[in-house]
CSV table of C-alpha atoms (C1' of nucleotides) in Angstrom, one decimal:
chain,number,residue,atom,x,y,z
A,1,MET,CA,0.0,0.0,0.2
A,2,ALA,CA,1.2,3.5,-0.6
A,3,GLY,CA,0.3,7.4,0.0
A,4,ARG,CA,0.5,9.4,3.1
A,5,ALA,CA,-2.2,9.1,5.3
A,6,GLY,CA,-2.5,5.3,5.0
A,7,LEU,CA,-6.1,5.3,4.7
A,8,THR,CA,-7.9,2.1,4.4
A,9,ALA,CA,-11.6,1.2,3.9
A,10,GLN,CA,-11.2,-0.7,6.9
A,11,LYS,CA,-10.2,2.6,9.0
A,12,LEU,CA,-12.5,4.8,7.3
A,13,ILE,CA,-15.5,2.6,8.3
A,14,GLN,CA,-14.1,2.2,11.8
A,15,ALA,CA,-13.9,5.9,12.3
A,16,GLY,CA,-16.9,6.6,10.7
A,17,ALA,CA,-18.5,4.0,13.4
A,18,GLU,CA,-17.1,6.1,16.0
A,19,MET,CA,-18.1,9.3,14.5
A,20,ALA,CA,-21.6,8.2,14.3
A,21,ASP,CA,-21.5,7.0,18.2
A,22,ASP,CA,-20.4,10.4,19.0
A,23,LEU,CA,-22.5,12.7,16.8
A,24,GLY,CA,-24.9,10.6,15.2
A,25,PHE,CA,-25.4,8.7,12.3
A,26,GLU,CA,-26.6,11.4,9.9
A,27,GLN,CA,-23.1,13.4,10.7
A,28,VAL,CA,-21.1,10.6,9.2
A,29,THR,CA,-20.3,12.1,5.9
A,30,LEU,CA,-17.5,11.7,3.3
A,31,SER,CA,-16.8,15.6,4.0
A,32,ALA,CA,-16.1,15.1,8.4
A,33,LEU,CA,-14.7,11.7,7.3
A,34,ALA,CA,-11.8,13.7,5.1
A,35,ARG,CA,-11.6,16.3,7.7
A,36,ARG,CA,-10.9,13.4,10.5
A,37,PHE,CA,-8.0,12.1,8.6
A,38,ASP,CA,-6.8,15.3,7.3
A,39,VAL,CA,-7.1,14.2,3.7
A,40,LYS,CA,-9.2,16.0,0.7
A,41,VAL,CA,-12.8,14.6,0.2
A,42,ALA,CA,-12.0,13.0,-3.6
A,43,SER,CA,-9.4,11.0,-1.9
A,44,LEU,CA,-11.8,8.9,0.0
A,45,TYR,CA,-13.2,7.5,-3.4
A,46,SER,CA,-9.8,5.4,-3.5
A,47,HIS,CA,-11.5,3.2,-0.9
A,48,LEU,CA,-15.2,3.8,-1.0
A,49,LYS,CA,-17.6,3.5,-4.0
A,50,ASN,CA,-19.8,6.8,-3.1
A,51,SER,CA,-21.4,8.1,0.2
A,52,GLU,CA,-24.1,5.5,0.0
A,53,ASP,CA,-21.1,2.7,-0.1
A,54,LEU,CA,-20.1,4.3,3.5
A,55,LYS,CA,-23.6,4.3,5.1
A,56,VAL,CA,-24.1,0.5,3.8
A,57,ARG,CA,-21.1,-0.7,4.9
A,58,LEU,CA,-21.4,1.1,8.4
A,59,ALA,CA,-24.6,-1.0,8.6
A,60,LEU,CA,-23.0,-4.0,7.8
A,61,LEU,CA,-20.6,-3.4,10.6
A,62,ALA,CA,-23.3,-2.6,13.3
A,63,LEU,CA,-25.3,-5.4,12.0
A,64,ASP,CA,-22.1,-7.8,12.4
A,65,GLU,CA,-21.3,-6.6,15.9
A,66,LEU,CA,-24.9,-7.0,16.8
A,67,ALA,CA,-24.8,-10.6,15.6
A,68,ASN,CA,-21.4,-11.2,17.5
A,69,CYS,CA,-22.8,-9.8,20.8
A,70,ALA,CA,-26.2,-12.1,20.2
A,71,GLY,CA,-23.9,-14.8,19.5
A,72,GLU,CA,-21.8,-14.5,22.7
A,73,ALA,CA,-24.9,-13.7,24.9
A,74,ILE,CA,-26.9,-17.4,23.9
A,75,ALA,CA,-23.9,-19.6,23.9
A,76,GLY,CA,-24.5,-21.9,26.3
A,77,ARG,CA,-27.6,-21.1,26.9
A,78,SER,CA,-31.3,-22.1,25.8
A,79,GLY,CA,-34.9,-21.7,25.9
A,80,LYS,CA,-35.7,-18.7,28.2
A,81,ASP,CA,-32.3,-18.3,29.4
A,82,ALA,CA,-31.0,-17.8,25.6
A,83,LEU,CA,-34.2,-15.7,24.8
A,84,PHE,CA,-33.2,-13.3,27.7
A,85,ALA,CA,-29.6,-13.2,27.2
A,86,LEU,CA,-29.9,-12.1,23.4
A,87,ALA,CA,-32.6,-9.7,23.9
A,88,ASN,CA,-30.4,-7.9,26.6
A,89,ALA,CA,-27.4,-8.4,24.3
A,90,TYR,CA,-29.4,-6.5,21.5
A,91,ARG,CA,-30.7,-3.7,23.8
A,92,HIS,CA,-27.2,-3.2,25.4
A,93,TYR,CA,-25.6,-2.9,22.0
A,94,GLY,CA,-28.2,-0.1,21.2
A,95,GLN,CA,-27.4,1.7,24.4
A,96,ALA,CA,-23.8,1.3,24.1
A,97,HIS,CA,-23.5,2.4,20.4
A,98,PRO,CA,-26.1,4.6,19.5
A,99,GLY,CA,-25.1,5.8,16.2
A,100,ARG,CA,-23.9,2.0,14.9
A,101,PHE,CA,-27.5,1.0,16.3
A,102,VAL,CA,-29.0,3.7,13.8
A,103,ALA,CA,-26.8,2.5,11.0
A,104,ALA,CA,-27.9,-0.9,11.5
A,105,ARG,CA,-31.4,0.0,10.6
A,106,TYR,CA,-30.1,1.5,7.1
A,107,PRO,CA,-32.0,0.4,4.5
A,108,LEU,CA,-30.3,-2.2,2.5
A,109,SER,CA,-31.0,-4.0,-0.9
A,110,ASP,CA,-32.4,-7.6,-0.7
A,111,GLU,CA,-29.1,-8.7,-2.0
A,112,ILE,CA,-26.9,-6.9,0.4
A,113,ALA,CA,-29.2,-8.0,3.2
A,114,ALA,CA,-29.3,-11.6,2.2
A,115,ALA,CA,-25.3,-11.6,2.7
A,116,SER,CA,-25.6,-9.7,5.8
A,117,SER,CA,-25.1,-10.6,9.6
A,118,GLY,CA,-28.9,-9.9,9.4
A,119,VAL,CA,-29.3,-13.3,8.6
A,120,LYS,CA,-27.1,-14.6,11.2
A,121,LEU,CA,-29.6,-13.1,13.9
A,122,SER,CA,-32.3,-14.4,12.0
A,123,ARG,CA,-31.1,-17.8,12.7
A,124,MET,CA,-30.0,-17.5,16.1
A,125,LEU,CA,-33.7,-16.4,16.8
A,126,GLY,CA,-34.7,-19.5,15.0
A,127,ALA,CA,-32.5,-21.8,17.3
A,128,LEU,CA,-33.6,-20.3,20.0
A,129,LEU,CA,-37.0,-21.0,19.2
A,130,ARG,CA,-36.6,-24.7,19.1
A,131,ALA,CA,-36.5,-25.0,22.8
A,132,TYR,CA,-40.1,-23.9,22.6
A,133,GLY,CA,-41.3,-26.8,20.3
A,134,LEU,CA,-43.2,-24.7,17.7
A,135,ALA,CA,-44.8,-26.2,14.9
A,136,ASP,CA,-42.4,-26.0,11.9
A,137,ALA,CA,-44.9,-23.6,10.0
A,138,GLU,CA,-44.7,-21.2,12.8
A,139,GLN,CA,-41.0,-20.6,12.9
A,140,THR,CA,-40.9,-18.0,10.7
A,141,HIS,CA,-44.1,-16.0,12.4
A,142,ALA,CA,-42.5,-16.3,15.8
A,143,ILE,CA,-38.9,-15.1,14.3
A,144,ARG,CA,-40.8,-12.0,12.9
A,145,PHE,CA,-42.6,-11.3,15.9
A,146,LEU,CA,-39.4,-11.4,18.0
A,147,GLY,CA,-37.5,-9.1,15.3
A,148,SER,CA,-40.3,-6.4,15.4
A,149,VAL,CA,-40.7,-6.5,19.2
A,150,PHE,CA,-36.8,-6.1,19.5
A,151,LEU,CA,-36.3,-3.5,16.9
A,152,GLY,CA,-39.7,-1.5,17.7
A,153,TYR,CA,-38.9,-1.6,21.5
A,154,THR,CA,-35.1,-0.3,21.0
A,155,THR,CA,-36.0,2.1,18.5
A,156,LEU,CA,-38.7,3.7,20.5
A,157,GLU,CA,-36.5,3.4,23.8
A,158,SER,CA,-33.3,5.1,22.0
A,159,ALA,CA,-35.4,7.6,20.3
A,160,GLY,CA,-36.6,9.0,23.6
A,161,GLY,CA,-39.8,7.5,22.7
A,162,PHE,CA,-40.6,6.7,26.5
A,163,ALA,CA,-38.1,8.5,28.4
A,164,HIS,CA,-40.3,10.4,30.3
A,165,GLY,CA,-38.1,9.6,33.3
A,166,ASP,CA,-41.1,8.6,35.3
A,167,VAL,CA,-42.0,5.1,34.8
A,168,ALA,CA,-38.8,3.0,34.2
A,169,ALA,CA,-37.7,2.2,31.1
A,170,GLN,CA,-36.2,-0.8,32.5
A,171,ALA,CA,-39.3,-2.4,34.2
A,172,SER,CA,-41.2,-2.0,30.8
A,173,TRP,CA,-38.2,-3.8,29.4
A,174,GLU,CA,-38.5,-6.9,31.8
A,175,ARG,CA,-42.1,-7.1,31.3
A,176,THR,CA,-41.6,-7.2,27.7
A,177,LEU,CA,-39.2,-10.2,28.2
A,178,ALA,CA,-41.7,-11.9,30.3
A,179,VAL,CA,-44.4,-11.5,27.8
A,180,LEU,CA,-42.1,-12.6,24.8
A,181,ASP,CA,-41.6,-15.9,27.0
A,182,LEU,CA,-45.0,-16.3,27.7
A,183,SER,CA,-46.3,-15.6,23.8
A,184,LEU,CA,-43.6,-18.2,22.6
A,185,ARG,CA,-44.7,-21.0,25.4
A,186,HIS,CA,-48.7,-20.6,24.3
A,187,TRP,CA,-47.8,-19.6,21.1
A,188,PRO,CA,-51.4,-19.4,19.3
A,189,PRO,CA,-52.6,-21.9,16.7
A,190,SER,CA,-53.1,-21.0,12.9
A,191,SER,CA,-56.9,-20.5,13.7
A,192,ALA,CA,-55.9,-16.9,14.6
A,193,ALA,CA,-58.6,-14.3,12.9
A,194,VAL,CA,-58.1,-11.2,11.4
B,1,MET,CA,-52.4,37.1,1.3
B,2,ALA,CA,-50.4,38.3,-1.7
B,3,GLY,CA,-48.0,37.0,-4.2
B,4,ARG,CA,-48.5,34.9,-7.3
B,5,ALA,CA,-48.1,31.3,-6.3
B,6,GLY,CA,-50.5,31.8,-3.2
B,7,LEU,CA,-48.1,29.5,-1.3
B,8,THR,CA,-49.3,28.5,2.3
B,9,ALA,CA,-47.7,26.1,4.9
B,10,GLN,CA,-50.6,24.2,4.7
B,11,LYS,CA,-50.2,23.3,0.9
B,12,LEU,CA,-46.7,23.2,1.2
B,13,ILE,CA,-47.1,20.2,3.8
B,14,GLN,CA,-49.8,18.8,1.6
B,15,ALA,CA,-47.8,18.6,-1.3
B,16,GLY,CA,-44.3,17.3,1.0
B,17,ALA,CA,-46.6,14.4,1.9
B,18,GLU,CA,-47.8,13.6,-1.4
B,19,MET,CA,-44.4,13.9,-2.5
B,20,ALA,CA,-43.2,11.8,0.5
B,21,ASP,CA,-45.7,8.9,-0.5
B,22,ASP,CA,-44.3,9.2,-4.4
B,23,LEU,CA,-40.8,9.2,-4.3
B,24,GLY,CA,-39.8,8.7,-0.6
B,25,PHE,CA,-39.7,11.1,2.5
B,26,GLU,CA,-35.9,11.5,2.0
B,27,GLN,CA,-36.9,13.0,-1.5
B,28,VAL,CA,-38.7,15.8,0.4
B,29,THR,CA,-36.2,18.8,0.4
B,30,LEU,CA,-36.9,22.3,0.0
B,31,SER,CA,-35.8,22.4,-3.3
B,32,ALA,CA,-38.0,19.6,-4.8
B,33,LEU,CA,-40.8,21.6,-3.1
B,34,ALA,CA,-39.8,24.8,-4.7
B,35,ARG,CA,-39.4,23.0,-8.0
B,36,ARG,CA,-43.0,21.6,-7.3
B,37,PHE,CA,-44.9,25.2,-7.0
B,38,ASP,CA,-42.3,26.8,-9.8
B,39,VAL,CA,-40.7,29.1,-6.7
B,40,LYS,CA,-37.5,30.1,-5.7
B,41,VAL,CA,-35.9,27.9,-2.8
B,42,ALA,CA,-35.6,31.1,-0.7
B,43,SER,CA,-39.6,32.0,-1.1
B,44,LEU,CA,-40.2,28.7,1.2
B,45,TYR,CA,-38.4,30.4,3.7
B,46,SER,CA,-41.6,32.7,4.2
B,47,HIS,CA,-43.7,29.6,5.0
B,48,LEU,CA,-41.4,27.3,6.7
B,49,LYS,CA,-38.5,28.1,9.4
B,50,ASN,CA,-36.4,25.9,7.9
B,51,SER,CA,-35.5,21.9,6.6
B,52,GLU,CA,-36.0,20.9,10.0
B,53,ASP,CA,-39.3,22.4,10.1
B,54,LEU,CA,-40.6,21.0,7.0
B,55,LYS,CA,-39.7,17.5,8.2
B,56,VAL,CA,-41.2,18.0,11.5
B,57,ARG,CA,-44.5,19.3,10.2
B,58,LEU,CA,-44.8,16.2,8.3
B,59,ALA,CA,-44.3,14.1,11.0
B,60,LEU,CA,-47.0,15.7,13.0
B,61,LEU,CA,-49.0,15.4,9.7
B,62,ALA,CA,-48.4,11.9,9.6
B,63,LEU,CA,-49.1,11.2,13.3
B,64,ASP,CA,-52.4,12.9,13.2
B,65,GLU,CA,-53.6,11.3,10.1
B,66,LEU,CA,-52.8,8.0,11.9
B,67,ALA,CA,-54.3,8.8,15.1
B,68,ASN,CA,-57.4,9.7,13.0
B,69,CYS,CA,-57.6,6.3,11.2
B,70,ALA,CA,-56.8,4.3,14.3
B,71,GLY,CA,-59.9,6.5,16.0
B,72,GLU,CA,-62.3,5.7,13.4
B,73,ALA,CA,-61.2,2.4,13.6
B,74,ILE,CA,-61.8,1.8,17.3
B,75,ALA,CA,-65.0,3.5,17.3
B,76,GLY,CA,-67.8,1.4,18.7
B,77,ARG,CA,-65.4,-1.7,19.5
B,78,SER,CA,-63.5,-2.5,22.4
B,79,GLY,CA,-61.2,-5.5,23.7
B,80,LYS,CA,-59.6,-7.8,21.2
B,81,ASP,CA,-62.1,-6.1,18.3
B,82,ALA,CA,-60.7,-2.8,19.1
B,83,LEU,CA,-56.8,-3.9,19.6
B,84,PHE,CA,-57.4,-5.8,16.2
B,85,ALA,CA,-59.1,-2.8,14.5
B,86,LEU,CA,-56.5,-0.1,15.6
B,87,ALA,CA,-53.4,-2.6,14.8
B,88,ASN,CA,-55.2,-3.0,11.3
B,89,ALA,CA,-55.6,0.6,10.7
B,90,TYR,CA,-52.1,1.3,11.8
B,91,ARG,CA,-50.6,-1.0,9.5
B,92,HIS,CA,-53.0,-0.4,6.6
B,93,TYR,CA,-51.9,3.2,6.8
B,94,GLY,CA,-48.5,2.5,6.6
B,95,GLN,CA,-49.2,0.6,3.5
B,96,ALA,CA,-51.3,3.2,2.1
B,97,HIS,CA,-48.9,6.1,2.8
B,98,PRO,CA,-45.4,4.5,3.1
B,99,GLY,CA,-43.6,8.0,3.0
B,100,ARG,CA,-45.8,9.6,5.6
B,101,PHE,CA,-45.4,6.6,7.5
B,102,VAL,CA,-41.5,7.0,7.5
B,103,ALA,CA,-42.1,10.9,8.2
B,104,ALA,CA,-44.3,9.7,11.4
B,105,ARG,CA,-41.2,8.2,12.9
B,106,TYR,CA,-39.1,11.4,12.5
B,107,PRO,CA,-37.5,12.1,15.9
B,108,LEU,CA,-39.0,14.9,17.4
B,109,SER,CA,-38.2,16.9,20.6
B,110,ASP,CA,-39.7,16.1,24.1
B,111,GLU,CA,-42.1,19.1,23.5
B,112,ILE,CA,-43.1,18.7,20.0
B,113,ALA,CA,-43.6,15.0,20.8
B,114,ALA,CA,-45.9,15.8,23.9
B,115,ALA,CA,-48.0,18.2,21.8
B,116,SER,CA,-48.5,15.7,18.9
B,117,SER,CA,-51.1,13.1,18.0
B,118,GLY,CA,-48.7,10.7,19.0
B,119,VAL,CA,-50.3,10.8,22.8
B,120,LYS,CA,-53.6,10.3,21.3
B,121,LEU,CA,-52.3,7.0,19.9
B,122,SER,CA,-50.9,6.3,23.1
B,123,ARG,CA,-54.1,7.3,25.2
B,124,MET,CA,-56.2,5.1,22.6
B,125,LEU,CA,-54.1,2.2,23.4
B,126,GLY,CA,-54.5,2.8,27.0
B,127,ALA,CA,-58.5,3.1,26.8
B,128,LEU,CA,-58.5,0.0,24.6
B,129,LEU,CA,-56.3,-2.0,27.4
B,130,ARG,CA,-58.9,-1.2,30.0
B,131,ALA,CA,-61.2,-4.2,28.7
B,132,TYR,CA,-58.2,-6.5,29.8
B,133,GLY,CA,-58.4,-5.3,32.9
B,134,LEU,CA,-54.7,-4.7,33.8
B,135,ALA,CA,-53.2,-3.3,37.2
B,136,ASP,CA,-53.1,0.3,36.9
B,137,ALA,CA,-49.1,0.1,37.3
B,138,GLU,CA,-49.0,-2.1,34.1
B,139,GLN,CA,-50.6,0.0,31.8
B,140,THR,CA,-47.6,2.0,30.8
B,141,HIS,CA,-45.6,-1.1,30.2
B,142,ALA,CA,-48.4,-2.9,27.8
B,143,ILE,CA,-48.9,0.4,26.1
B,144,ARG,CA,-45.0,0.4,25.3
B,145,PHE,CA,-45.2,-2.9,24.5
B,146,LEU,CA,-48.0,-2.5,22.1
B,147,GLY,CA,-46.5,0.2,20.6
B,148,SER,CA,-43.1,-1.6,19.9
B,149,VAL,CA,-44.8,-4.6,18.3
B,150,PHE,CA,-47.0,-2.0,16.0
B,151,LEU,CA,-43.7,0.2,15.1
B,152,GLY,CA,-41.0,-3.0,14.9
B,153,TYR,CA,-43.5,-5.0,12.5
B,154,THR,CA,-44.6,-2.3,10.4
B,155,THR,CA,-41.3,-1.0,10.2
B,156,LEU,CA,-39.7,-4.5,9.1
B,157,GLU,CA,-42.4,-5.2,6.7
B,158,SER,CA,-42.1,-1.8,5.1
B,159,ALA,CA,-38.7,-2.0,4.8
B,160,GLY,CA,-38.9,-5.1,3.0
B,161,GLY,CA,-37.7,-6.7,6.1
B,162,PHE,CA,-39.7,-10.0,5.4
B,163,ALA,CA,-40.8,-9.6,1.8
B,164,HIS,CA,-39.0,-12.5,0.5
B,165,GLY,CA,-42.5,-13.5,-1.1
B,166,ASP,CA,-42.5,-16.8,0.3
B,167,VAL,CA,-44.1,-17.1,3.6
B,168,ALA,CA,-47.0,-14.7,3.5
B,169,ALA,CA,-46.7,-11.7,5.6
B,170,GLN,CA,-50.5,-11.6,6.2
B,171,ALA,CA,-50.5,-14.9,8.0
B,172,SER,CA,-47.3,-13.5,10.6
B,173,TRP,CA,-49.4,-10.7,10.9
B,174,GLU,CA,-52.8,-12.3,12.2
B,175,ARG,CA,-50.4,-14.4,14.2
B,176,THR,CA,-48.7,-11.3,15.7
B,177,LEU,CA,-52.1,-10.0,16.6
B,178,ALA,CA,-53.3,-13.5,18.0
B,179,VAL,CA,-50.2,-13.3,20.2
B,180,LEU,CA,-50.7,-9.9,21.6
B,181,ASP,CA,-54.5,-10.7,22.7
B,182,LEU,CA,-52.7,-13.7,24.1
B,183,SER,CA,-50.3,-11.3,25.8
B,184,LEU,CA,-52.7,-8.8,27.2
B,185,ARG,CA,-55.3,-12.0,28.5
B,186,HIS,CA,-52.1,-13.5,30.5
B,187,TRP,CA,-50.1,-10.5,31.1
B,188,PRO,CA,-47.5,-11.4,33.7
B,189,PRO,CA,-47.2,-10.6,37.3
B,190,SER,CA,-44.7,-7.8,38.3
B,191,SER,CA,-42.3,-10.7,39.3
B,192,ALA,CA,-40.6,-10.8,36.1
B,193,ALA,CA,-37.0,-11.8,35.9
B,194,VAL,CA,-34.1,-9.8,34.1
C,1,DC,C1',18.0,-2.3,-9.2
C,2,DA,C1',15.4,0.2,-12.8
C,3,DG,C1',11.1,0.6,-14.9
C,4,DA,C1',6.6,-0.4,-15.3
C,5,DA,C1',2.3,-1.1,-13.0
C,6,DT,C1',-0.8,0.7,-9.5
C,7,DA,C1',-2.3,2.8,-5.7
C,8,DT,C1',-3.0,7.1,-3.3
C,9,DC,C1',-3.7,11.6,-3.2
C,10,DC,C1',-4.5,15.6,-5.1
C,11,DT,C1',-6.2,19.8,-7.8
C,12,DA,C1',-10.1,21.6,-10.6
C,13,DA,C1',-14.9,22.0,-11.7
C,14,DA,C1',-19.4,21.0,-11.4
C,15,DG,C1',-23.9,20.4,-9.7
C,16,DG,C1',-27.3,19.9,-5.8
C,17,DT,C1',-29.3,21.6,-1.1
C,18,DA,C1',-29.7,24.8,2.9
C,19,DT,C1',-29.8,29.5,4.9
C,20,DT,C1',-29.3,34.4,5.5
C,21,DA,C1',-29.5,39.3,3.8
C,22,DG,C1',-31.1,42.1,1.5
C,23,DG,C1',-34.7,44.0,-2.6
C,24,DT,C1',-39.3,44.6,-5.3
C,25,DT,C1',-43.9,43.9,-5.9
C,26,DT,C1',-48.5,42.6,-4.7
C,27,DT,C1',-52.3,42.7,-1.6
C,28,DC,C1',-55.1,44.6,2.1
C,29,DA,C1',-56.9,47.8,5.1
C,30,DA,C1',-57.3,52.4,7.0
D,1,DT,C1',-54.7,56.4,-2.0
D,2,DT,C1',-51.1,55.1,0.6
D,3,DG,C1',-48.5,52.7,3.3
D,4,DA,C1',-47.6,48.5,5.9
D,5,DA,C1',-47.4,43.7,5.6
D,6,DA,C1',-47.1,39.5,3.0
D,7,DA,C1',-45.0,36.8,-0.8
D,8,DC,C1',-41.5,36.5,-3.9
D,9,DC,C1',-37.2,37.6,-5.8
D,10,DT,C1',-32.1,38.0,-6.6
D,11,DA,C1',-27.6,37.5,-4.8
D,12,DA,C1',-24.0,35.4,-1.9
D,13,DT,C1',-22.2,32.0,0.9
D,14,DA,C1',-21.7,27.7,2.7
D,15,DC,C1',-21.6,22.6,3.1
D,16,DC,C1',-21.8,18.1,0.4
D,17,DT,C1',-21.2,15.1,-3.3
D,18,DT,C1',-18.7,13.6,-7.6
D,19,DT,C1',-16.1,13.1,-11.7
D,20,DA,C1',-12.0,14.2,-14.4
D,21,DG,C1',-7.4,13.9,-14.6
D,22,DG,C1',-2.8,15.0,-13.0
D,23,DA,C1',1.0,14.0,-9.4
D,24,DT,C1',3.9,10.9,-6.4
D,25,DA,C1',4.9,7.5,-4.0
D,26,DT,C1',4.6,2.3,-3.4
D,27,DT,C1',5.2,-2.3,-4.9
D,28,DC,C1',6.0,-5.6,-8.4
D,29,DT,C1',8.7,-7.5,-12.2
D,30,DG,C1',12.3,-8.5,-15.1
DNA sequence: CAGAATATCCTAAAGGTATTAGGTTTTCAA
DNA sequence: TTGAAAACCTAATACCTTTAGGATATTCTG
């Protein structure tokens, strides 16, 4: 490798991730990144395709870190224990890395999403569900349900949705986890009405 | 009123909402809006404070429409019927107005959020919950849970999260509704573990 | 090791969006 | 009718993004 600043896509993404957590995902621009490395903006195009590419790679990084955290959390656990561990890992990642967490929700194309660690997360949920003994046909539904709750709750919480300071968010979270476990243990038959 | 184009904050917001549904929320810029009305960008500053103001007002419009839809849906219903009606209204609004739906998730400051129709939605959920006979202390938790599921599910669905085309999204939604009803009917006691 | 190939970084230029500071014209009301 | 207020404009500034093409350093190769 050559050059004077020793840039790398890796370094740029990493710096972008830190910048996202510090200043917010929307503040992570090519210009800001160039300033950070004391380099001209055009120079970044040797390492990144464009601005969109930067955001996508940040999303992929965040999804990967999230999947790793979740993976470590559920290691050696199963059933309710695994469910709670994964859920807590998910939530804690969002609290520790708010910018990356927003990045993880950046819309990806179908192909890119299919190759991302998002599918790892999805598979972990599937594996975790086996302990609950759901019918095969219900697996996908349950995975979607869990994903919805995790995404929705953490989004609301990180956006200050219910940070009124009054009722403890921690208590709501615990109730949410209990409800998830209860739902999976009593998963409804496919006769549900609209 | 004077001028030649007869602009109004109202008209601008309305046009912005339509533009959001047609082209995407992120495409709704002051420039695009000015082009639409064949007016110079600077002219918009007579009606809107700035770009942020536009987005906030679009968010408020969307939240208001959403609350109205939900309100109509639950009129004359209660319990499970009301829950399903509200949930379906929420989801259908998102499908009919994808751009506005994204706008509704635009982060608002605490004061603005407190004055938005988001609180109406929240109160509707609370009213709906009464039929389930939850303890007072559990109301807030349950509202947050429902809000999380609605937000999470519709976000994932509208983002193509599980639009793989294979497993029907409608079936997952029905299962989700059934699970919500079940959860509220068997709401766990406050002894939930972490 | 010399020269070629390549990757890195730069300057320059163009195009888009946002914002502010002024003017000019239109409308409305006293 | 005339003057204030509102609507709209020109002009200028400031970012951010992207492409084109040039210069320099590194690395590969013979």
